[in-house]
Tab-separated table of C-alpha atoms and ligand atoms in Angstrom:
chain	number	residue	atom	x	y	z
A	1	UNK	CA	24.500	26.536	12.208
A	2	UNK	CA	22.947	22.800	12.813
A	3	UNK	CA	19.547	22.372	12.191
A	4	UNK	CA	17.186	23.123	14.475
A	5	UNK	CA	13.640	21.557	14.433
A	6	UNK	CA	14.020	20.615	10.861
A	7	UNK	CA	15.340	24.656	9.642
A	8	UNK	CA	18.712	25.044	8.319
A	9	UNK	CA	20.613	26.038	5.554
A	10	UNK	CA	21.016	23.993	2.135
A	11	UNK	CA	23.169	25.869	-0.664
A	12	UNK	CA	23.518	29.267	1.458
A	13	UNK	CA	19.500	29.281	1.682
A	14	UNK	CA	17.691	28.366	5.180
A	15	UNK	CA	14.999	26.028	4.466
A	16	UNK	CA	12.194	24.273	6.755
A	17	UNK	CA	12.405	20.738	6.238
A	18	UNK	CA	14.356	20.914	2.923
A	19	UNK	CA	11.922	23.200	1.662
A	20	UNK	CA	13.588	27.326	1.086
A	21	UNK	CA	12.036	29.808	3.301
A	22	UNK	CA	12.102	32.034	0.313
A	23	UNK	CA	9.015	30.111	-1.144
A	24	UNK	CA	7.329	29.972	2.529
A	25	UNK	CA	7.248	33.290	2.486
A	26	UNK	CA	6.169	34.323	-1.221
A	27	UNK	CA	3.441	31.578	-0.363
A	28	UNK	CA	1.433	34.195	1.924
A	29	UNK	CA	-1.089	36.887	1.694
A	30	UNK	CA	1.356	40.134	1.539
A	31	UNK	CA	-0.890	43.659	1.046
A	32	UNK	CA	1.063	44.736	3.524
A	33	UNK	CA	3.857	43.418	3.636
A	34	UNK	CA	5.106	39.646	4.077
A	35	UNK	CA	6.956	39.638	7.406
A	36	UNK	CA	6.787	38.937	10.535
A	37	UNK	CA	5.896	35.487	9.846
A	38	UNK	CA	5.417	32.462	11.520
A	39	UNK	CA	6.595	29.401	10.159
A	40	UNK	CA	6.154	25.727	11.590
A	41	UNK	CA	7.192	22.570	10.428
A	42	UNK	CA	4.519	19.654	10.691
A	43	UNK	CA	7.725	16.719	10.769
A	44	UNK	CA	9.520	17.980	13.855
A	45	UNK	CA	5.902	18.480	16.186
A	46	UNK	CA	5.596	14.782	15.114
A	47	UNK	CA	8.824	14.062	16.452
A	48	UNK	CA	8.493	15.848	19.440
A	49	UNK	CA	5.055	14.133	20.100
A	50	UNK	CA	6.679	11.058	19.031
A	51	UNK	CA	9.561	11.503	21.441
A	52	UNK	CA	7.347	11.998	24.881
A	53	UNK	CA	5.117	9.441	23.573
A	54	UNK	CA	8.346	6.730	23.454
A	55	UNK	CA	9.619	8.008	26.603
A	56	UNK	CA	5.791	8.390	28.589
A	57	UNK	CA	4.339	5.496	27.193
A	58	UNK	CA	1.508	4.729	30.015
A	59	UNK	CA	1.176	8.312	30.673
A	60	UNK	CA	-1.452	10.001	29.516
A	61	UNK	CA	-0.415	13.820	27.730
A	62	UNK	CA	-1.971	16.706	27.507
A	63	UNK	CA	-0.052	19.945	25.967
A	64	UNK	CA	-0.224	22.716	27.397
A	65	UNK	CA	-2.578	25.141	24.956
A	66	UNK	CA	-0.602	28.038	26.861
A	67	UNK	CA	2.536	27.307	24.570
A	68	UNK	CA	0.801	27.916	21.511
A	69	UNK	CA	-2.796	27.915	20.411
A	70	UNK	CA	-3.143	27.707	16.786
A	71	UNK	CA	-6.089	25.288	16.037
A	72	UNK	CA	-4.268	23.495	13.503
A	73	UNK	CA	-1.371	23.060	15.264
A	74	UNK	CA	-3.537	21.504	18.317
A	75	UNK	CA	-5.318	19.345	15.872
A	76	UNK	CA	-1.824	17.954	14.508
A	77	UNK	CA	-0.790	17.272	18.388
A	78	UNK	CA	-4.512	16.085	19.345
A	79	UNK	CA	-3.951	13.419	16.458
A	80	UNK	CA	-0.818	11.888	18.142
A	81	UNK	CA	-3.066	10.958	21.456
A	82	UNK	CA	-2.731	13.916	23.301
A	83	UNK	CA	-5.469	15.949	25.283
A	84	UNK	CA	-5.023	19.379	26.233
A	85	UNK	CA	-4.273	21.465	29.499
A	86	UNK	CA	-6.109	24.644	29.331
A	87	UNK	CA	-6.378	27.733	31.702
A	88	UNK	CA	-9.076	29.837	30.312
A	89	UNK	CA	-12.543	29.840	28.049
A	90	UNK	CA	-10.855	30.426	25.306
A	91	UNK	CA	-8.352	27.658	25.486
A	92	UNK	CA	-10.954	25.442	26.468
A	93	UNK	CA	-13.318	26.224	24.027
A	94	UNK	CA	-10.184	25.557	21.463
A	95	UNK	CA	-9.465	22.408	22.888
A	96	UNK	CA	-12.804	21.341	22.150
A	97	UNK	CA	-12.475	22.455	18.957
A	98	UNK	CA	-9.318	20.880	18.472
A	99	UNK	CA	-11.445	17.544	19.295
A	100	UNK	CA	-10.554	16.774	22.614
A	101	UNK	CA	-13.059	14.763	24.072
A	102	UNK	CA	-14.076	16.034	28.289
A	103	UNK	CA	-11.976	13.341	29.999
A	104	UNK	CA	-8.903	14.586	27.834
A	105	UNK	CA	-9.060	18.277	29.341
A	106	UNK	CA	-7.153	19.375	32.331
A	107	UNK	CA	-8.643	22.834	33.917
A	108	UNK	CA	-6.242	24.656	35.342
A	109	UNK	CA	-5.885	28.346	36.264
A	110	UNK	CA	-4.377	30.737	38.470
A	111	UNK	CA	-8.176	32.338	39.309
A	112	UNK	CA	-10.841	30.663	38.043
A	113	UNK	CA	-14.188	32.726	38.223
A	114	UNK	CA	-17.334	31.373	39.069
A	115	UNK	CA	-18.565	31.713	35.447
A	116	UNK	CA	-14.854	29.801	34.800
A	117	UNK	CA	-15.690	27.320	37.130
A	118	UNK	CA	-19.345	26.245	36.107
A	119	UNK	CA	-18.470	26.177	32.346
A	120	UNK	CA	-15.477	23.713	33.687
A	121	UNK	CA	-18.222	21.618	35.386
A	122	UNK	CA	-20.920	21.349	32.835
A	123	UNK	CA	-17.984	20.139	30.283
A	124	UNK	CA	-17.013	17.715	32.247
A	125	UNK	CA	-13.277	18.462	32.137
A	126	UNK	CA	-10.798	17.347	35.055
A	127	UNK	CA	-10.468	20.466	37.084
A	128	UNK	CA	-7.018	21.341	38.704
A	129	UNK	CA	-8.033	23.495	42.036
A	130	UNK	CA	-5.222	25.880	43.171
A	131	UNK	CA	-7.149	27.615	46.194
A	132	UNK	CA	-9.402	26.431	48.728
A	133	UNK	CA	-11.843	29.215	48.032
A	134	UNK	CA	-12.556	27.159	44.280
A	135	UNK	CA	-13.856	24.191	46.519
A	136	UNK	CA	-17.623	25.664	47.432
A	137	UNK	CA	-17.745	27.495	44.129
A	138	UNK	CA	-16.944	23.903	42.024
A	139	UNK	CA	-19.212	21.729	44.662
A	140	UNK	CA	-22.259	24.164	43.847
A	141	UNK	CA	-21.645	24.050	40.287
A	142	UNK	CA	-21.377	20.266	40.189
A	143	UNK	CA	-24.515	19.753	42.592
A	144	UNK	CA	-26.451	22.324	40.368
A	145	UNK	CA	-26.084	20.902	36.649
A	146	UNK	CA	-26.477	17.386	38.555
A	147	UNK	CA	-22.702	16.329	37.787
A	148	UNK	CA	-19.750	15.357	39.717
A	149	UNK	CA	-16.162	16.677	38.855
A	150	UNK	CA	-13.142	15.010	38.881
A	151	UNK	CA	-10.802	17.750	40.815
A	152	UNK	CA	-7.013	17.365	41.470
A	153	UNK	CA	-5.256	19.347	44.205
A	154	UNK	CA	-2.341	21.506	43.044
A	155	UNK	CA	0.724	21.513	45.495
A	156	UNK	CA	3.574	23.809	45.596
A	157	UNK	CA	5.902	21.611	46.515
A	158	UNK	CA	8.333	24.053	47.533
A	159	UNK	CA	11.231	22.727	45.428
A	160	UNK	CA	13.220	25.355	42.835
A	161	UNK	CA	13.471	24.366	39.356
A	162	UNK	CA	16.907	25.643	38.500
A	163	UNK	CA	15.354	28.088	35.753
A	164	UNK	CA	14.658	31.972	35.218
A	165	UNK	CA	13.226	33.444	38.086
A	166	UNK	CA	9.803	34.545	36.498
A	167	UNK	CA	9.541	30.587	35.204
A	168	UNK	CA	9.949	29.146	38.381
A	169	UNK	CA	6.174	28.454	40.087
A	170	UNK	CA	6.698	25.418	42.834
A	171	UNK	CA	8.529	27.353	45.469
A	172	UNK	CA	7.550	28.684	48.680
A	173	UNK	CA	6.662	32.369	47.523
A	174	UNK	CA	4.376	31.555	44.258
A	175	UNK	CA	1.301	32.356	43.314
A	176	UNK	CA	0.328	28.919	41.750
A	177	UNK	CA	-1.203	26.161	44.100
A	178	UNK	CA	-1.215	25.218	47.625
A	179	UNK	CA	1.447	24.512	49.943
A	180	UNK	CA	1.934	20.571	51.839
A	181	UNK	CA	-0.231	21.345	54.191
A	182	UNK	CA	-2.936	23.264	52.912
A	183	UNK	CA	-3.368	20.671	50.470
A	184	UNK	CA	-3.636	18.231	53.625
A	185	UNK	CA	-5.922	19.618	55.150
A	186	UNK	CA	-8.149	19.814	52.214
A	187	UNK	CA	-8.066	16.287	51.657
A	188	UNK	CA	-8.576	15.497	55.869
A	189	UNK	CA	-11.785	17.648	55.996
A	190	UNK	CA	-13.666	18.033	52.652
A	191	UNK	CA	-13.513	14.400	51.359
A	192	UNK	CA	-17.353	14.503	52.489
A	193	UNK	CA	-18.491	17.056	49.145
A	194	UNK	CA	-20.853	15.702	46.679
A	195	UNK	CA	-20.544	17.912	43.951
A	196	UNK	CA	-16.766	16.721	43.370
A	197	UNK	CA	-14.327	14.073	44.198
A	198	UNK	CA	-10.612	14.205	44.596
A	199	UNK	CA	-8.380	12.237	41.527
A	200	UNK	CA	-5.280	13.370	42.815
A	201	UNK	CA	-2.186	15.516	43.181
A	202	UNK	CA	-1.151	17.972	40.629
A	203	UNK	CA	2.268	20.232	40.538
A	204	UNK	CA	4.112	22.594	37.860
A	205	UNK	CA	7.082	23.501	39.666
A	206	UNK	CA	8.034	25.693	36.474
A	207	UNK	CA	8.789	25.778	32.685
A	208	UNK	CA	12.619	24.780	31.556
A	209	UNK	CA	13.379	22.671	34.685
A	210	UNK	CA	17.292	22.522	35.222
A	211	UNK	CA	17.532	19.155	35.791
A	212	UNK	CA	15.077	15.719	35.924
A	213	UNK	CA	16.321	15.850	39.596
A	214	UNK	CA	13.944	19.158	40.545
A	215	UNK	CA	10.990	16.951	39.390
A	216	UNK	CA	11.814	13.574	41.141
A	217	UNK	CA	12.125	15.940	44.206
A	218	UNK	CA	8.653	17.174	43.797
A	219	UNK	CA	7.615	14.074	43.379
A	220	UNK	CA	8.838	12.825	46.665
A	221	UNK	CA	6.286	15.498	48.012
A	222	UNK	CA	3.893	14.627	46.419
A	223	UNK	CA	3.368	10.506	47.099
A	224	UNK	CA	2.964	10.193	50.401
A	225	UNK	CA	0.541	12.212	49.915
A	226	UNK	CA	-0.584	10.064	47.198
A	227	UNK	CA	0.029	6.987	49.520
A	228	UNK	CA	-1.735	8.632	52.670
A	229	UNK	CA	-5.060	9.462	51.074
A	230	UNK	CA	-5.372	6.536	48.440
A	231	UNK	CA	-5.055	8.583	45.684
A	232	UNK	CA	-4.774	7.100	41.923
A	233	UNK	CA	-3.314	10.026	39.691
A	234	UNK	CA	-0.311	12.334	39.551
A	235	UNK	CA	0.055	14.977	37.262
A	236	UNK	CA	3.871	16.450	37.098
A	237	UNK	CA	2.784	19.407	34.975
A	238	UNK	CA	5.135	19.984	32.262
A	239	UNK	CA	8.285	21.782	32.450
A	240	UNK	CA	11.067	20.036	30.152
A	241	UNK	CA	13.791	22.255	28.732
A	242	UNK	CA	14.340	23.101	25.390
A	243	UNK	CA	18.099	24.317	24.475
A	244	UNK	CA	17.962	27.424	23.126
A	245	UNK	CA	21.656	28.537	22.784
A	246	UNK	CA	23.932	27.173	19.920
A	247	UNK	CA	26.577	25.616	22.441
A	248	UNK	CA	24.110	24.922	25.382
A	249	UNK	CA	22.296	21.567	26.219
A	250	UNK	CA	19.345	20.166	27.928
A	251	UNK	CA	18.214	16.958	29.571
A	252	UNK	CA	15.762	15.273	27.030
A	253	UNK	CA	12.748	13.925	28.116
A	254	UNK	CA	13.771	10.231	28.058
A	255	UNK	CA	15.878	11.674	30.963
A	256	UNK	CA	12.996	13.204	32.937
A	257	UNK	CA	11.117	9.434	32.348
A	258	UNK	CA	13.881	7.377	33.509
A	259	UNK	CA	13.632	9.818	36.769
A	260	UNK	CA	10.345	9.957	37.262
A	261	UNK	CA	9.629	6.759	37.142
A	262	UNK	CA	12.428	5.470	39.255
A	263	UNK	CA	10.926	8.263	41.348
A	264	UNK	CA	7.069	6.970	41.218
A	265	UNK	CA	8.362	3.243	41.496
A	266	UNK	CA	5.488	0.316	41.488
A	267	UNK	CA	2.525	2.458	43.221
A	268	UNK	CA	-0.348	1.395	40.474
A	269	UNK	CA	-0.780	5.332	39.773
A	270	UNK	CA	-1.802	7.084	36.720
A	271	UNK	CA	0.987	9.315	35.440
A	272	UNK	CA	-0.088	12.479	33.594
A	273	UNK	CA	2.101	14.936	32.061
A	274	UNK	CA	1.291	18.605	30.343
A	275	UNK	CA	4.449	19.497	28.220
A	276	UNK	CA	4.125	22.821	26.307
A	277	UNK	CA	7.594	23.949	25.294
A	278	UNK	CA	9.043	20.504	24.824
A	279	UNK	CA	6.244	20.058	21.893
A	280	UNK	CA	6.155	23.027	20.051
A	281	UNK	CA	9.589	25.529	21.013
A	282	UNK	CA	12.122	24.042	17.774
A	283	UNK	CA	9.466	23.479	15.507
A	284	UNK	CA	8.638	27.188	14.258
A	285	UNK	CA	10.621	30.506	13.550
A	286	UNK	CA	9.774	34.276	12.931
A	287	UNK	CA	10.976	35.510	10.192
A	288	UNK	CA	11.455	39.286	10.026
A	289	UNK	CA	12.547	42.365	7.515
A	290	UNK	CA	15.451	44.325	8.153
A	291	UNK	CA	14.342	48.102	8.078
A	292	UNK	CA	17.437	49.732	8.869
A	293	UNK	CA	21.066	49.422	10.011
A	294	UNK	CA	22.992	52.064	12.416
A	295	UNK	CA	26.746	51.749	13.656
A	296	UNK	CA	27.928	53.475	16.539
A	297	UNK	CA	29.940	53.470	19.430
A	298	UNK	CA	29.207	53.191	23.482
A	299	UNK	CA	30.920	54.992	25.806
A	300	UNK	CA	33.638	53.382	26.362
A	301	UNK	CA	34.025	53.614	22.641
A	302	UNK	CA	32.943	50.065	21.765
A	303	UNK	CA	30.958	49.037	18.525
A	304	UNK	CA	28.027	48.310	17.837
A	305	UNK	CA	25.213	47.617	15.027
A	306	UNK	CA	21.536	48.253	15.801
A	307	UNK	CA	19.416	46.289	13.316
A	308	UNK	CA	16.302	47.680	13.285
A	309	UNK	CA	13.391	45.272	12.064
A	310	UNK	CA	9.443	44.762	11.333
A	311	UNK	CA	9.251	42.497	14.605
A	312	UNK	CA	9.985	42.888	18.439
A	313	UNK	CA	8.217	43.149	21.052
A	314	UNK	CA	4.830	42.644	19.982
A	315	UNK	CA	5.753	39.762	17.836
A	316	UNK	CA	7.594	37.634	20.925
A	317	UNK	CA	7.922	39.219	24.057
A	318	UNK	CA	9.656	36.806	25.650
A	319	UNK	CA	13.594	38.380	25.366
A	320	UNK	CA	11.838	41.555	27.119
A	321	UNK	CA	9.693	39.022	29.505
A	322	UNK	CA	12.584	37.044	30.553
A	323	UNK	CA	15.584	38.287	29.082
A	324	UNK	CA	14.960	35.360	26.854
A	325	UNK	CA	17.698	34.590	24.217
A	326	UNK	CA	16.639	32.975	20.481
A	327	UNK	CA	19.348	32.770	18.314
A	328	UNK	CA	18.651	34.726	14.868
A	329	UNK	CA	20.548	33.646	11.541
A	330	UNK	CA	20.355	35.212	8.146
A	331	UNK	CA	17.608	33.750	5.695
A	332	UNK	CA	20.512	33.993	3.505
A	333	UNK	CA	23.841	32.851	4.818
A	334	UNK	CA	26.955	35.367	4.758
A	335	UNK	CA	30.177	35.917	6.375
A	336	UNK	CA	29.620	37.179	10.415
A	337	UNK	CA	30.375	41.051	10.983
A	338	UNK	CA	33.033	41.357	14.088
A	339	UNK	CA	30.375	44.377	15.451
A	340	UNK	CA	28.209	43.243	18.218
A	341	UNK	CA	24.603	43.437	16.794
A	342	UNK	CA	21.306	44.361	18.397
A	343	UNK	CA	17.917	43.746	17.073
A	344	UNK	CA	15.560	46.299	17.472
A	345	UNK	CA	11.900	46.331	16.912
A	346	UNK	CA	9.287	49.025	15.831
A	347	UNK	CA	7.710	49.479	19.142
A	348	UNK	CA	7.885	52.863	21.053
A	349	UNK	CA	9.803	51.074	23.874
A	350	UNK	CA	13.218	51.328	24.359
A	351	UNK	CA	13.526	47.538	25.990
A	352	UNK	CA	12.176	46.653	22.391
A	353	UNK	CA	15.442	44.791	21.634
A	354	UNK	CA	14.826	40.904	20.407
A	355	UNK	CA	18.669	40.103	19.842
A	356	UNK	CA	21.819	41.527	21.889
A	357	UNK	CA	25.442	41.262	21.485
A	358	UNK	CA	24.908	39.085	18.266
A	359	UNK	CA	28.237	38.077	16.423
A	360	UNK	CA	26.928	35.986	13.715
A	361	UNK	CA	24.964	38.125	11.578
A	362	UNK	CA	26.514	39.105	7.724
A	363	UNK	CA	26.325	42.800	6.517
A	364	UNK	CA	22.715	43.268	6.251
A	365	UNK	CA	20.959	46.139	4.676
A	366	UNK	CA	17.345	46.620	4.150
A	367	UNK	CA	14.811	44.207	3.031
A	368	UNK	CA	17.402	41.426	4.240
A	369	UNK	CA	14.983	38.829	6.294
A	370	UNK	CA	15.798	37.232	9.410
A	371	UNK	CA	15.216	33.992	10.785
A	372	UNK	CA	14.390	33.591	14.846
A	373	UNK	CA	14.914	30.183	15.845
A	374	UNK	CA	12.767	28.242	18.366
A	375	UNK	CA	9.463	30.511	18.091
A	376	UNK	CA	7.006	27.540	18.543
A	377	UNK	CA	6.303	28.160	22.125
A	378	UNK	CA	5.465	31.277	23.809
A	379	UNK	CA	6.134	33.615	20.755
A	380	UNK	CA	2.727	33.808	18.809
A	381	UNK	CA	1.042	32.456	21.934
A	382	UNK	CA	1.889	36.148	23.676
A	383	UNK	CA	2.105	38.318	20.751
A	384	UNK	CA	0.171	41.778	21.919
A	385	UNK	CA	-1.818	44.535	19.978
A	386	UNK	CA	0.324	47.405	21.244
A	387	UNK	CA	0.952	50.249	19.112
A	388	UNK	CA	-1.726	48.959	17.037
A	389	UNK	CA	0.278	45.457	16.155
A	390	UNK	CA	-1.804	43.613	13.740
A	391	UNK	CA	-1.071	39.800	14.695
A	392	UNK	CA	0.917	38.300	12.074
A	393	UNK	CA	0.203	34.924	9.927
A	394	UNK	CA	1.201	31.589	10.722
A	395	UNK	CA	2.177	29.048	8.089
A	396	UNK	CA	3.158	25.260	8.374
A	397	UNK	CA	5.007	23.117	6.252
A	398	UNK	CA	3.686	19.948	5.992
A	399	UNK	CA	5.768	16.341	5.746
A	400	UNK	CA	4.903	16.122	1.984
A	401	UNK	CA	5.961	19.626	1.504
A	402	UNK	CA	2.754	21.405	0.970
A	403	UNK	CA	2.737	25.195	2.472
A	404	UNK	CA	-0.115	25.713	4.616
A	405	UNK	CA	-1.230	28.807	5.365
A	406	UNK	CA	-2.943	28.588	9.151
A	407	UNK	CA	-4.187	31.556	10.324
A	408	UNK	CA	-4.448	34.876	8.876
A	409	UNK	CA	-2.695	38.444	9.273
A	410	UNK	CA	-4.531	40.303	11.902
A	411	UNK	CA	-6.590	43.156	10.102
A	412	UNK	CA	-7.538	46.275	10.758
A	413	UNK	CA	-11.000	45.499	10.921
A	414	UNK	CA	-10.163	42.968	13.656
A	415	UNK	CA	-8.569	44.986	16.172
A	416	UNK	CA	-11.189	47.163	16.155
A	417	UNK	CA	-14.367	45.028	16.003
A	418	UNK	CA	-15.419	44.960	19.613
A	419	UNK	CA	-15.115	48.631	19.980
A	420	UNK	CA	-18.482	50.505	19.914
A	421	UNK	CA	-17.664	53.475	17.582
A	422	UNK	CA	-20.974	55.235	17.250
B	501	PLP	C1	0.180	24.099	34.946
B	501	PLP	C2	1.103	24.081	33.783
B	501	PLP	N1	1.240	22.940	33.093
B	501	PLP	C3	2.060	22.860	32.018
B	501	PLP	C4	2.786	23.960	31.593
B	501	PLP	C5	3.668	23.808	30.399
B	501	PLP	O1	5.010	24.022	30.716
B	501	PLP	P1	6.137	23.825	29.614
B	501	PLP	O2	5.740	24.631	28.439
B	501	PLP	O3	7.377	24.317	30.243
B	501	PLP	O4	6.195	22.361	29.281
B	501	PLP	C6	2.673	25.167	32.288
B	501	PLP	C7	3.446	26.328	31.858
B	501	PLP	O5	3.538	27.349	32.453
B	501	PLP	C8	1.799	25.230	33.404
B	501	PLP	O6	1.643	26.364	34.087
């Protein structure tokens, strides 16, 4: 196995940035138990950020909080110039308290409500309108508190990013944005509003684009708009692929730059872009505890190994999401089984599978750990409380070493805080 965002194996032992997992995980709080675990490394989400910031240089970044909201983590990214996207209170309210300053916030969202809205307002962020129904609401809220917002039009550009079906949001059938000419006539008949004014044109035309050439087509959509109504900012959204397979590969940003600008050309435009998965996706893994191990046979009489462990589901839906595949090595490296293997989790589903058809795992037995690559984006982020999952801890390495731990396990107490038990 190479190393992937700084985790790999020295002497038979896989380590995050030179450092053995096996200390990462003594290092947390274990009364029940130390896995699953989430474990980032602080070097590789500098490299990352240093990567988009070498191949973006004029334009400004803001990560998508979506990907993965840890405070600390957003602080470390915040530090490296970027501001945040955010779709919600909550992300908002952590990208303030990640430091972002208003001006550095893009407000997105699918369906923003009024409260959503007027809290987006009185902050001051940019707001990113997908439906002409958010126009009166943001105008009243702006004229109210005595403010004008900054408000960019989201187009659906109708172009198809090449990537998993239920990651693909700028085609003709999506629920994100507006199409060509709704966003026309928008800009034709409500230029007149007080309470806002129009920056410019905004598209996300999905998460693991295919190929820099999706984008520059989207952007060919989107500037004569640009050019037509005087515009002065474009915001791509984010969207560049992260290889998650050991034998796969995927255009790096520098890439997506070279196309994008050759796409944008000399128009004196502000560039924005709001990677999520391109930041964060190499730089952590989930470790996990192996609880049990069956062998059987299928039908047609063919092997197989279910490994059943202490994460699934719960801890990163996205295999069951999106048929998602992360690959999963031993914390300890041994000789490959020939049996196809399947990771199970401990949820009461029977889709609770987090690895299928695996061929590279060793003979594993219980209390073996696990290691889940590529669990920095859209793993923690979507973890759920079902069957009573207590969220698990997060931990980061830092560049000198030092183990970190950054956020807590879930506890009892927490899940059941808001309920009103007489
Ligand atoms: C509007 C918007 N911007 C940015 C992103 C980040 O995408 P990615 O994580 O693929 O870079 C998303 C993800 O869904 C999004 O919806």
């Amino acid at each position: 196995m190479q190393s992937i965002g700084g985790f790999g194996y020295i002497d038979g032992l896989m380590c995050c940035n030179g450092i053995p997992l096996t200390e990462v995980i003594a290092s947390v709080p274990h009364e029940r138990g130390f896995t699953p675990l989430y474990v980032y490394n602080e070097r590789a989400i500098l490299d990352n950020c240093a990567a988009l910031n070498s191949a973006f240089p004029q334009a400004k970044k803001r990560f998508a909080v979506k990907a993965c909201m840890n405070l600390e983590i957003l602080r470390l990214i915040r530090d490296q110039g970027f501001g945040f996207d955010v779709v919600s209170h909550g992300e908002l309210g952590r990208a303030k308290l990640a430091g972002a300053r208003p001006e550095e916030i893009v407000y997105a969202g699918a369906a923003k409500t009024d409260y959503e809205v007027s809290e987006a307002v009185g902050a001051g962020v940019t707001i990113v309108v997908e439906r002409p129904e958010e126009l009166p609401i943001i105008d009243v809220a702006a004229i109210s508190q005595g403010l004008e917002t900054t408000a960019l039009l989201r187009l659906r550009p109708n172009v198809d990013a090449h990537t998993h079906r239920h990651l693909t949001t700028g085609t003709a059938f999506s629920k994100f944005g507006m199409p060509e000419a709704a966003v026309r006539e928008i800009l034709e008949n409500r230029v007149s509003a007080s309470g806002y004014r129009f920056g410019g044109i905004h598209f996300h035309i999905g998460s693991q684009i295919d190929s820099p050439s999706c984008t520059a087509q989207a952007i060919g959509v989107a500037l004569p708009i640009i050019d037509e109504f005087n515009l002065k900012l474009l915001d791509i959204g984010g969207g560049f692929p992260v290889c998650y397979t050991e034998d796969g590969s995927a255009p790096c940003v520098d890439e997506f730059s070279r196309e994008i600008y050759n796409a944008i050309g000399d128009r004196d435009i502000q560039l924005l872009i709001e990677p999520g998965r391109s930041v964060v996706a190499d730089t952590a893994v989930m470790v996990t505890t192996v609880m049990s191990v069956e062998y059987g046979t299928d039908e047609e009489g063919k092997p197989w190994r279910i490994v059943t462990c202490d994460a699934g589901m719960g801890d990163n839906p996205r295999p069951m999401l999106y048929d998602a595949y992360h690959q999963i090595w031993p914390l300890v490296a041994g000789d490959p089984e020939s049996t196809p293997t399947y990771i199970a989790g401990p949820y009461c589903e029977s889709t609770d599978f987090i690895g299928r058809g695996l061929l590279n795992l060793p003979l594993l037995k219980r209390g073996d750990r696990l290691v889940m690559m590529h669990c920095g984006a859209y793993v923690r982020a979507m973890a759920s409380g079902y069957n009573g999952n207590l969220i698990s801890p997060e931990v980061i390495v830092l560049s000198d070493g030092t183990i970190k731990l950054i956020a807590m396990r879930q506890s009892f107490g927490h899940s059941i805080a808001l309920e009103l038990v007489a």
